[in-house]
Coordinates of C-alpha atoms in Angstrom, one line a residue:
X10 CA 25.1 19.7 10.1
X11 CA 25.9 17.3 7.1
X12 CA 27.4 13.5 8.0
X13 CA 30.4 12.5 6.9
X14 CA 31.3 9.9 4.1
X15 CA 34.1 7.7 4.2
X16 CA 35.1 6.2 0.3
X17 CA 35.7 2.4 0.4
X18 CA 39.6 3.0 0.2
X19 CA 41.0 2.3 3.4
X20 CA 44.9 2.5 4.5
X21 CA 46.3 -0.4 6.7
X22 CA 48.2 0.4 9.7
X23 CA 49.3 -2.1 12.0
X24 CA 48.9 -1.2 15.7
X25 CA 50.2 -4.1 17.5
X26 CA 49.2 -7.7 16.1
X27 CA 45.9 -6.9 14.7
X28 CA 46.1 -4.3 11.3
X29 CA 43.6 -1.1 11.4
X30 CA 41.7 0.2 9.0
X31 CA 41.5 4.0 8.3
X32 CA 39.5 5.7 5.8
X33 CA 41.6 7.5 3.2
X34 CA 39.4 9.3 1.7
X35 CA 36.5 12.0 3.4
X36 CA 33.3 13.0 1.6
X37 CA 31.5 16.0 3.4
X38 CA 29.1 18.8 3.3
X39 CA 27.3 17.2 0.2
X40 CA 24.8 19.7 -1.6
X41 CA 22.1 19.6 -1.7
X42 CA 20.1 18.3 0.8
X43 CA 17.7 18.6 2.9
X44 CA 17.2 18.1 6.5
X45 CA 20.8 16.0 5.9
X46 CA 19.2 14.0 3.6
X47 CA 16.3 12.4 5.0
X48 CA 14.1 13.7 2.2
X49 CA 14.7 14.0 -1.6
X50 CA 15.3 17.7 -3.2
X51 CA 13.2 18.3 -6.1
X52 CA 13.9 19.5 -9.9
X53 CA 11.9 19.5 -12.7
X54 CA 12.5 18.0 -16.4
X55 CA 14.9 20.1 -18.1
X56 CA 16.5 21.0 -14.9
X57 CA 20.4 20.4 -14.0
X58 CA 21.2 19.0 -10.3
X59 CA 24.5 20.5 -9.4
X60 CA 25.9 18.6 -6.7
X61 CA 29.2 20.3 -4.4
X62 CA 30.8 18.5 -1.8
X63 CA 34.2 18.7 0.2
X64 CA 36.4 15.6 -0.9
X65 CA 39.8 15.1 0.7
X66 CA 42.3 12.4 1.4
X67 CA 44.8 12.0 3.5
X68 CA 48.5 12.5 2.3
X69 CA 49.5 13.8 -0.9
X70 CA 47.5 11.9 -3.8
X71 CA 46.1 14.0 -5.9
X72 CA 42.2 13.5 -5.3
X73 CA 39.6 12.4 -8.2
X74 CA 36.0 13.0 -7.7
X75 CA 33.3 11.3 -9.5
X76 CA 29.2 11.9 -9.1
X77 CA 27.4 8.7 -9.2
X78 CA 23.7 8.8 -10.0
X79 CA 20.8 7.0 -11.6
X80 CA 17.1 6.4 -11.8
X81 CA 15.0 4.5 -9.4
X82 CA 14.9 2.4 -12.8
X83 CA 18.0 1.9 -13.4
X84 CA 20.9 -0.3 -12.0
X85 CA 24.0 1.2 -13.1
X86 CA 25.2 4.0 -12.0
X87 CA 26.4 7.0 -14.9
X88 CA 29.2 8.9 -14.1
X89 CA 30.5 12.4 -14.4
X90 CA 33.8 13.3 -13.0
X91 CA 33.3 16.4 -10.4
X92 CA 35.4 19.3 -11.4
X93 CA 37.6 21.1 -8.2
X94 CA 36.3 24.4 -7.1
X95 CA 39.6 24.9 -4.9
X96 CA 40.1 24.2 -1.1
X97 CA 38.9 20.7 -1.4
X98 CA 35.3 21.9 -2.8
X99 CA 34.0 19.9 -6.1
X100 CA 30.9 20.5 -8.1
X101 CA 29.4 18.2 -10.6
X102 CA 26.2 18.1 -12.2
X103 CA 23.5 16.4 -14.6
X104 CA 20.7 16.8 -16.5
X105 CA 16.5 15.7 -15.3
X106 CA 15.6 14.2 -18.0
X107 CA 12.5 12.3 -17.1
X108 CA 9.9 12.6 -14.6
X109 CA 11.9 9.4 -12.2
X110 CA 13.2 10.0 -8.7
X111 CA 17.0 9.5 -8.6
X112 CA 19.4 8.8 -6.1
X113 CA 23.0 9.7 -5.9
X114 CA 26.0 8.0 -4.4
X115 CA 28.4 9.5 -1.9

């Protein structure tokens, strides 16, 4: 069973005097993984990570996915906009290019 994400966009509803906060956007069933992410997968140099994930908002923006990763070296992230596999499903994917670990952000 994979967690769910929540992106930092949030809608504002007010429910009596105090406004609430709702996630717009849902990130779920992000692969791959393993045991729901408590340990690293593993490629090797010259190997592509392909990452798929179920991305949805509510309402009827149309949704724009983008893979964040970099290497335990590094402190910006690279990007690389997810392409939609149809019913909410994206992939995206990049190259190992050195022997680093990398993380990836949901």
């Amino acid at each position: 069973m994979s967690k769910t994400h929540t992106a930092a966009k949030t809608k504002k509803i007010v429910s009596g005097r105090k406004p609430v906060f709702v996630p717009r956007t849902v990130i779920e069933n992000v692969s791959p993984q393993v045991d729901d992410g408590i340990f690293p997968i593993k490629r090797t140099v010259g190997e592509n990570v392909i990452v798929r994930a179920d991305v949805f908002a509510d309402g009827h923006d149309h949704v724009i996915t983008t893979l964040l990763y970099r290497t335990e070296n590094e402190t910006k992230w690279q990007e690389v906009v997810m392409k939609p596999l149809g019913n909410d499903r994206w992939i995206g994917s990049f190259a190992i290019e050195e022997k680093l670990r990398f993380a990836i952000r949901e």
